[in-house]
CSV table of C-alpha atoms in Angstrom, one decimal:
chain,number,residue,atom,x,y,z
A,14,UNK,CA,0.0,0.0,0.0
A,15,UNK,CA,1.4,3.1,-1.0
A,16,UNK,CA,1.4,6.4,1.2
A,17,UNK,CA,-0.4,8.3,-0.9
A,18,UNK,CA,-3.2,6.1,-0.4
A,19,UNK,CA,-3.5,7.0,3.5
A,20,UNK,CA,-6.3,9.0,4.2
A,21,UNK,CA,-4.5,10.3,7.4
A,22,UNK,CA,-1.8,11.7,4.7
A,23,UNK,CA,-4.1,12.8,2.1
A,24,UNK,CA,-6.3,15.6,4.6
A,25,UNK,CA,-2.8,17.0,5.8
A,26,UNK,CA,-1.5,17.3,2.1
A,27,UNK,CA,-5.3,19.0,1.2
A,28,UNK,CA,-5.1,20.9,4.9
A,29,UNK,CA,-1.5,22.2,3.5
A,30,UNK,CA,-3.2,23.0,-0.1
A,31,UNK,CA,-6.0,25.2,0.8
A,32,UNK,CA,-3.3,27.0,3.4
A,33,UNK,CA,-1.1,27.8,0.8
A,34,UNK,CA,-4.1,28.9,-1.3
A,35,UNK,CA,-5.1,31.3,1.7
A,36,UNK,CA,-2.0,32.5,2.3
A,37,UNK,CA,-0.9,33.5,-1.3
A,38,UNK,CA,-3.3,36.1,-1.0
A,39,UNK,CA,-2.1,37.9,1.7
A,40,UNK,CA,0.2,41.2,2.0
A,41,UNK,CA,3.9,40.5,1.4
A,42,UNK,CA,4.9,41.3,5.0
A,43,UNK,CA,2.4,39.0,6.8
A,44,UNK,CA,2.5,36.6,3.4
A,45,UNK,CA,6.5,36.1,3.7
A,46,UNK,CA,6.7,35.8,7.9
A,47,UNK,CA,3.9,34.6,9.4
A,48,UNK,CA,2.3,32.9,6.6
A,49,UNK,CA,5.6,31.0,6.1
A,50,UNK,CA,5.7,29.6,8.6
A,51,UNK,CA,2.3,28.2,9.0
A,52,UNK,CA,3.0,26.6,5.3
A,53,UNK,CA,5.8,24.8,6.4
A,54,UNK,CA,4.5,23.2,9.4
A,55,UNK,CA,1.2,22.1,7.3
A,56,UNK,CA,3.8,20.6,4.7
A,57,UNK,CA,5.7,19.1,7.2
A,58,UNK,CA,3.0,17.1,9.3
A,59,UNK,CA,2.1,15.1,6.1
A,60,UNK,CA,5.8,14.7,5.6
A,61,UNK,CA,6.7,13.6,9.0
A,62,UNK,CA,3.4,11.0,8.7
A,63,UNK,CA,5.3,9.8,5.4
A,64,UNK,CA,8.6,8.7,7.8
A,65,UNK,CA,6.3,7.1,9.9
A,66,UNK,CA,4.6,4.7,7.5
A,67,UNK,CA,7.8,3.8,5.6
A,68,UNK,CA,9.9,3.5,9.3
A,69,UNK,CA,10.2,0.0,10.0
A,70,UNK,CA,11.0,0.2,14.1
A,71,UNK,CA,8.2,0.9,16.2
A,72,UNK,CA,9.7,3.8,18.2
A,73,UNK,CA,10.8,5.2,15.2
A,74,UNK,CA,7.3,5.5,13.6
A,75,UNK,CA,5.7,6.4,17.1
A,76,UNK,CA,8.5,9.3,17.0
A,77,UNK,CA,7.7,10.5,13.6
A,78,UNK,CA,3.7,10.8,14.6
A,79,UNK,CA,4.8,13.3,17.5
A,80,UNK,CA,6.8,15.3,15.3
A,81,UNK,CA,3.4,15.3,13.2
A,82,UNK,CA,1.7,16.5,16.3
A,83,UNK,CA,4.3,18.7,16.9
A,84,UNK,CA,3.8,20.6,13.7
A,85,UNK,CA,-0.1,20.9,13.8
A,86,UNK,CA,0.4,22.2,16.9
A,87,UNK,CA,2.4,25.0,15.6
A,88,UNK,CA,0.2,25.4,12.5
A,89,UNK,CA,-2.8,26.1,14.6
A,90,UNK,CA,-1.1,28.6,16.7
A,91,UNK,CA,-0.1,30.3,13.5
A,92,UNK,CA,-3.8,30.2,13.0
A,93,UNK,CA,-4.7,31.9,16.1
A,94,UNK,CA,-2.5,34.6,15.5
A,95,UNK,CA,-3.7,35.4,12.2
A,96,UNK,CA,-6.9,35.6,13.2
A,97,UNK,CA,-5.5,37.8,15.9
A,98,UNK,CA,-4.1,40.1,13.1
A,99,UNK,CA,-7.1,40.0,11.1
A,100,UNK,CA,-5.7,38.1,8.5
A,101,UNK,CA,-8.6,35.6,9.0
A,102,UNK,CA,-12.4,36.3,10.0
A,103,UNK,CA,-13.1,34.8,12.9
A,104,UNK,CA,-15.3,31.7,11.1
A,105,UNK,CA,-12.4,30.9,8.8
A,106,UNK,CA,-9.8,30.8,11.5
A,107,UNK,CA,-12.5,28.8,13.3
A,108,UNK,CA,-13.4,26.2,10.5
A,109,UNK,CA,-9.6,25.9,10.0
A,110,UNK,CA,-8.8,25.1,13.8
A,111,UNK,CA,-11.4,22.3,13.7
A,112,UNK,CA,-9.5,20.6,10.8
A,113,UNK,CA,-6.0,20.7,12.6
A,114,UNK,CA,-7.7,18.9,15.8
A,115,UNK,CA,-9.2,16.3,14.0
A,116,UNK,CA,-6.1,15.8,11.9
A,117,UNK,CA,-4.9,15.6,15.6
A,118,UNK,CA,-7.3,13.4,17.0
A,119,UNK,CA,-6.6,11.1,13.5
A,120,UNK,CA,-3.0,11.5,14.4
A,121,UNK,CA,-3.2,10.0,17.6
A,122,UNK,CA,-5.2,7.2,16.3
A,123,UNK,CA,-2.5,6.3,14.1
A,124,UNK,CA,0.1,5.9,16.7
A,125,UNK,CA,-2.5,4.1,18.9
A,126,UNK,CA,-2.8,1.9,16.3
A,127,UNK,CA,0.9,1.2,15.7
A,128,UNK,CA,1.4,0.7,19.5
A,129,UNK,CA,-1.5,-1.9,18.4
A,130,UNK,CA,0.5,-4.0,16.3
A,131,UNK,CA,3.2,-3.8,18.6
A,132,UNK,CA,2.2,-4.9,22.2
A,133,UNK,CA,5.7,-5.9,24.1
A,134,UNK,CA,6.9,-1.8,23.1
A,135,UNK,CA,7.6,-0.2,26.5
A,136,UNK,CA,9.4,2.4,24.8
A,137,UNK,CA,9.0,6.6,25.5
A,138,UNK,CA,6.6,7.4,23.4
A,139,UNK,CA,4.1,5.0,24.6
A,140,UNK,CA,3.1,7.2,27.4
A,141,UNK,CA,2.5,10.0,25.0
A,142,UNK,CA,0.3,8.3,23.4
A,143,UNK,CA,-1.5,7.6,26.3
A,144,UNK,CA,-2.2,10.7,27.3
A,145,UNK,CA,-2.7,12.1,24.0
A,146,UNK,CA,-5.4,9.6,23.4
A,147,UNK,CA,-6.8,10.9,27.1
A,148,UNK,CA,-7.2,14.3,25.5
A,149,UNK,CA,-8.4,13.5,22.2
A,150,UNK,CA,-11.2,12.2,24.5
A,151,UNK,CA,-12.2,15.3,25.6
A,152,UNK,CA,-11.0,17.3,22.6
A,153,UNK,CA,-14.2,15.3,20.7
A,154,UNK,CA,-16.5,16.7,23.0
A,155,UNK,CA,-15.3,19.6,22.5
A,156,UNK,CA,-15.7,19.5,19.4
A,157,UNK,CA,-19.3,18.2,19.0
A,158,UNK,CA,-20.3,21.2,21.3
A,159,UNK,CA,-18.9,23.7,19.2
A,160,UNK,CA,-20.7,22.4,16.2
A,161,UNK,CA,-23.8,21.7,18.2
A,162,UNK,CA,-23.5,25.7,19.4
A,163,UNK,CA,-23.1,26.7,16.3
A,164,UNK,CA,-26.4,24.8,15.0
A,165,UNK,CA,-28.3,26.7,17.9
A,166,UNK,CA,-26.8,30.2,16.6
A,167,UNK,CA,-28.6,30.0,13.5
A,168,UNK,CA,-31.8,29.1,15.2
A,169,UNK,CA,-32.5,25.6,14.7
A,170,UNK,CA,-34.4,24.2,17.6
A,171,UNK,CA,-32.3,24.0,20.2
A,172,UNK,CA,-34.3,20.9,21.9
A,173,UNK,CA,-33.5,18.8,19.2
A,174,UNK,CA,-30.5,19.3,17.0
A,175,UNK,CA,-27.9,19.7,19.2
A,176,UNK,CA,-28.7,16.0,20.5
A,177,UNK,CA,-28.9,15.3,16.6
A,178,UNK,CA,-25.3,16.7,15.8
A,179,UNK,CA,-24.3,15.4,18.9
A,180,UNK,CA,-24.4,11.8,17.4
A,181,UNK,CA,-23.2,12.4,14.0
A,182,UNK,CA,-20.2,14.5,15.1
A,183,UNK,CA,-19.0,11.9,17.4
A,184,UNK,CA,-19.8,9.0,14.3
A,185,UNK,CA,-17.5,11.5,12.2
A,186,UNK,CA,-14.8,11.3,14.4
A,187,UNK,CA,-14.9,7.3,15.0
A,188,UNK,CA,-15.8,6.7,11.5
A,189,UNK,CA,-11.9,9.1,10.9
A,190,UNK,CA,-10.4,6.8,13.8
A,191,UNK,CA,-11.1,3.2,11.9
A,192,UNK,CA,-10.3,4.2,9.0
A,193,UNK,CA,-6.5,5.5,10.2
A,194,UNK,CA,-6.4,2.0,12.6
A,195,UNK,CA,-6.4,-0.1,9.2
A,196,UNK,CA,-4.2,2.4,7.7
A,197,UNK,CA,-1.7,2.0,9.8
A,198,UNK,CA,-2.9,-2.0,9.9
A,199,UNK,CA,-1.2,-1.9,6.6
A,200,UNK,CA,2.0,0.4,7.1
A,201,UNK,CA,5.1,-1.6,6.6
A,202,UNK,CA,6.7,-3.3,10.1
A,203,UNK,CA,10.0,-5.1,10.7
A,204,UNK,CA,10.1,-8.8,12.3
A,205,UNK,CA,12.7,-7.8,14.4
A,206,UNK,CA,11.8,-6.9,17.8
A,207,UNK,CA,11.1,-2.9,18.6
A,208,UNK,CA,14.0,-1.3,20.3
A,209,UNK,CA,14.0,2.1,22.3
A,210,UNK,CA,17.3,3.3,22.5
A,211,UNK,CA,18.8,7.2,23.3
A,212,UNK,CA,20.5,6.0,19.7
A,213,UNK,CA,17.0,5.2,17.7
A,214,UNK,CA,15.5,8.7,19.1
A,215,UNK,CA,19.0,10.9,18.3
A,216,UNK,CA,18.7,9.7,14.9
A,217,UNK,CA,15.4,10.4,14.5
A,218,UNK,CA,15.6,13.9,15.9
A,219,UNK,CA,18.6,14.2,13.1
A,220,UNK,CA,17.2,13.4,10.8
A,221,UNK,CA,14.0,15.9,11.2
A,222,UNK,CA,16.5,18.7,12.2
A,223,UNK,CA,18.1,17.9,8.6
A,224,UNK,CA,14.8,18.1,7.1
């Protein structure tokens, strides 16, 4: 199975795409600094989710998936700050925060997944995905408020369709999390047994530094 066929890869490379799209049309000075750098952590979350399929050691992949974090993370702060500078109305910059924490969420799943296929890791990042998957949790309700909310603010009957949205939010979301467990079902693994070294995770970090 290819990597371009993981749907966990293809909504970070189309979250990067209509970014960039976004962006270009911004003033030079905010276009060149700020907008930068949101671009290249969007690029680089699909990129880092790209080492992690094709990595063949279980810490390595689980490392790869929190420098994917790491990077939506800093996109979505650049997010906030240009809504901050009026660079993006408010429901934009809102509609664009949702799609970073459920590439999160899907991100988690992923490395929950991998830690899946590999039960005898003990390594460091299986605590991270732990608590990750602790917040994601929460993050879902979270998010099925919002959108709930939002269904109320345009006066739907707010008796009924909050309950409504409710369900199918929280469907989205699982329906996201299957379909990255069989992704990463399919991602590439070595028979040898998972290591965690200081060695495995300073070459990894080189690596990313490099990139």
């Amino acid at each position: 199975m290819s990597v371009h066929s993981l749907r966990i890869h293809a909504r970070a490379e189309a979250l990067a795409d209509r970014l960039s799209v976004i962006i270009e049309l911004w003033a030079p000075i905010h276009r060149d600094g700020l907008g930068r750098s949101i671009i290249e952590s969007a690029e680089d979350i699909a990129a880092q989710i790209k080492r992690s399929y094709e990595a063949r050691i279980t810490d390595e992949k689980l490392h790869r998936l929190v420098l994917a974090d790491e990077c939506i993370q800093e996109a979505k702060h650049g997010i906030y700050r240009s809504i901050n500078r009026a660079l993006l109305d408010e429901h934009e910059g809102t509609m664009l925060t949702r799609s970073f924490r459920g590439l999160s969420i899907s991100t988690i799943e992923f490395a929950n997944a991998v830690l899946a296929r590999d039960p005898e890791y003990r390594g460091q990042w299986r605590p991270w995905v732990e608590r990750r998957r602790a917040w994601k949790l929460r993050a879902m309700a979270d998010v099925v408020d919002d959108v709930a909310d939002d269904i109320v603010d345009m006066g739907v009957d707010p008796t009924l369709e909050p309950q409504t949205c409710r369900v199918s939010g929280l469907m989205e979301w699982f329906d996201d999390a299957e379909e990255d467990q069989d992704d990463a079902a399919a991602s590439p693994t070595s028979d040898a047994t998972s290591e965690n070294t200081s060695d495995t995770a300073s070459d990894t970090a080189s690596d990313a530094a490099k990139g």
